[in-house]
Structure formats: structure tokens, C-alpha cells
Coordinates of C-alpha atoms in Angstrom, one line a residue:
M1 CA 56.0 145.1 -71.9
N2 CA 59.0 143.5 -72.3
A3 CA 59.2 141.0 -75.4
P4 CA 58.0 137.4 -75.1
Q5 CA 60.1 135.0 -73.2
L6 CA 60.3 131.9 -74.8
D7 CA 62.0 130.2 -72.0
H8 CA 59.4 130.9 -69.2
P9 CA 57.7 127.9 -67.7
L10 CA 54.6 129.0 -67.8
T11 CA 54.0 131.6 -70.7
G12 CA 57.1 130.2 -73.2
P13 CA 54.8 127.5 -74.8
F14 CA 51.9 130.3 -75.4
W15 CA 54.7 132.7 -77.5
K16 CA 56.3 129.6 -78.9
A17 CA 52.7 128.4 -80.4
A18 CA 52.1 132.0 -81.3
A19 CA 54.9 132.2 -83.4
R20 CA 54.2 129.3 -85.5
Q21 CA 50.5 131.2 -85.4
E22 CA 48.6 128.8 -83.2
L23 CA 46.5 129.6 -80.2
Q24 CA 47.2 127.4 -77.5
I25 CA 45.9 127.6 -73.6
T26 CA 46.6 125.1 -70.6
W27 CA 44.1 122.2 -70.2
C28 CA 43.6 119.8 -67.5
G29 CA 43.1 116.0 -68.9
A30 CA 42.1 115.1 -65.3
C31 CA 38.9 117.0 -65.1
N32 CA 39.1 118.8 -69.0
N33 CA 38.5 121.7 -68.0
A34 CA 40.1 124.8 -70.0
V35 CA 42.7 126.7 -67.5
W36 CA 43.4 130.6 -68.2
Y37 CA 45.7 132.3 -67.5
P38 CA 48.7 129.7 -67.2
R39 CA 49.2 127.9 -64.3
A40 CA 51.3 125.0 -63.2
N41 CA 48.1 123.0 -61.8
C42 CA 44.5 123.0 -62.1
P43 CA 42.4 125.1 -59.8
D44 CA 40.0 122.7 -59.8
C45 CA 41.7 119.5 -59.3
G46 CA 45.1 120.0 -58.9
H47 CA 46.6 118.1 -61.4
S48 CA 48.8 119.3 -63.9
L49 CA 48.2 121.0 -66.8
H50 CA 48.7 120.6 -70.8
W51 CA 48.6 123.2 -73.6
R52 CA 46.0 122.5 -76.0
A53 CA 45.8 124.0 -79.6
L54 CA 42.2 125.7 -80.2
S55 CA 40.6 126.3 -83.6
G56 CA 40.8 130.1 -83.0
E57 CA 37.0 130.6 -83.7
G58 CA 35.8 132.7 -80.7
L59 CA 33.4 135.2 -79.6
L60 CA 33.6 138.5 -78.5
A61 CA 32.8 139.0 -74.6
S62 CA 33.6 142.5 -74.6
W63 CA 36.0 145.3 -76.0
C64 CA 37.5 148.9 -75.1
E65 CA 39.1 151.2 -77.2
V66 CA 42.5 152.2 -75.4
A67 CA 44.1 155.9 -76.6
A68 CA 46.6 156.5 -74.7
G69 CA 48.9 153.9 -74.4
L70 CA 50.6 152.9 -70.7
N71 CA 53.8 151.5 -73.1
P72 CA 55.9 154.2 -74.9
N73 CA 57.4 151.1 -77.0
F74 CA 53.7 150.8 -78.9
P75 CA 51.6 152.8 -80.6
S76 CA 48.9 154.6 -78.0
A77 CA 45.6 153.8 -80.1
Y78 CA 44.4 150.4 -80.0
T79 CA 41.3 148.3 -79.2
C80 CA 41.2 145.7 -76.5
A81 CA 39.5 142.8 -76.8
L82 CA 38.3 139.8 -74.6
V83 CA 37.6 137.1 -76.3
S84 CA 35.6 133.4 -75.7
P85 CA 37.2 130.5 -77.6
V86 CA 34.6 128.4 -79.1
E87 CA 36.2 125.3 -77.1
A88 CA 36.4 127.1 -73.7
P89 CA 33.3 129.4 -73.3
H90 CA 33.8 130.4 -69.8
I91 CA 37.6 131.4 -70.6
R92 CA 38.4 134.9 -71.6
I93 CA 41.6 135.8 -73.4
V94 CA 42.6 139.1 -73.5
M95 CA 44.0 140.3 -77.0
Q96 CA 44.2 143.4 -79.9
L97 CA 41.0 143.5 -81.8
A98 CA 42.2 143.3 -85.6
N99 CA 41.0 144.6 -88.7
C100 CA 38.1 146.2 -86.9
S101 CA 37.2 149.6 -84.7
A102 CA 35.1 149.7 -81.9
E103 CA 32.9 152.0 -84.1
K104 CA 32.4 149.5 -86.7
A105 CA 29.1 147.9 -85.2
L106 CA 30.7 145.6 -82.9
H107 CA 28.1 143.2 -80.2
C108 CA 29.0 140.9 -77.6
D109 CA 28.8 137.7 -78.8
M110 CA 30.1 138.6 -82.6
P111 CA 31.7 135.6 -84.0
G112 CA 35.4 135.9 -85.4
R113 CA 38.6 134.5 -85.6
V114 CA 42.4 135.1 -84.3
R115 CA 44.7 135.8 -87.1
F116 CA 48.2 136.8 -85.8
I117 CA 49.9 140.2 -86.1
S118 CA 53.6 141.1 -85.4
L119 CA 54.0 143.6 -82.9
Q120 CA 57.3 145.5 -82.7
Q121 CA 58.6 147.4 -79.5
A122 CA 61.3 150.1 -79.9
A123 CA 64.0 147.7 -79.1
G124 CA 64.0 144.1 -79.8
E125 CA 63.0 141.8 -82.3
P126 CA 59.4 141.8 -83.8
Y127 CA 57.1 138.8 -82.8
L128 CA 53.6 137.3 -83.1
A129 CA 50.5 137.9 -81.1
P130 CA 47.3 136.7 -81.4
A131 CA 44.1 139.1 -82.1
F132 CA 40.5 138.7 -82.6
E133 CA 38.9 139.5 -86.1
P134 CA 35.2 139.5 -85.7
Y135 CA 32.7 139.1 -89.0
H136 CA 30.0 140.7 -89.5
D137 CA 26.5 138.8 -89.2
D138 CA 27.1 138.2 -92.9
G139 CA 30.0 136.5 -92.5
T140 CA 33.0 139.5 -93.9
V141 CA 35.2 140.6 -91.8
C142 CA 35.4 144.0 -90.9
D143 CA 37.1 146.3 -92.9
K144 CA 39.3 149.0 -91.2
Q145 CA 42.8 147.9 -90.9
L146 CA 44.5 148.7 -87.4
A147 CA 47.7 149.2 -87.3
P148 CA 49.7 146.5 -85.4
G149 CA 50.8 147.3 -82.3

């Protein structure tokens, strides 16, 4: 993976928002539908999309432990998560799991919040990316710190 392209017409706004520690997705104003992955037009009605900020609250839909990374620029072990934002429960956003490991009593529909972690490749500037930090049933966050990457 290369560093995010901030001038890319479809994904640039996502990464610019992440740099401000804000999670945004595309939304159709005509049919009030969240659309993910970013595209120019709504797949349901064809109208143009705009970017909308989300609260960062969501539910853990699924996760998997990645033991051997495909990209040598990043550490090899991390946990990948599929997250459903509360504002758009029908979509899933892929991000890393933060401050938690897959062994830490995770379960589907576990609530949590997006936070932003700094990713650093072997070459290039660091950048912020969304990560999902799940809450325990008592509202506390998981306590195992994962190295960003």
C-alpha cells in the first residue's frame, strides 16, 4: 500500500478527514443512503454523493488476526476489523482493531469507537488512519496496546 493520495477524487476526502481525526463516508442526499466504498454516484438512485462526518461510534461486525503481512512496509501482526457505524448499520468499514487483541473476549456487535492511529511506512511521511477500539460490556475499553501499523 502506498501512502494515501490526498488529491484522489474519490478517496482523498476520506484521508483529509482522517488527518483531522474525523471519520467520513459518502452519502446520498437524494435517497439518504450511506455509500461505502466511495464512488462518484449513488448505486441506488444515481445522484452525486457528498461526504458526511460520523460520530465514530460503531459495532464490531467481524475481525481476523493477520499474522503475516502482505506489505513489508508495515508490521506483520495486527487485527483487522469490519465495523458498522451507528449512523449507517448496513455498511462495513475495514480498519485495524486498536488497543485490543482478538483473544480479548471480542464478540460480534461489540460496541466501540473509532480513534486514529499513526501509520508509518518504511519510506514516506506518517499519516493517520481510523482504527476501532471496542468497549467491554462494562463500558471500559480493551487494555492491550497494539503497536500501530
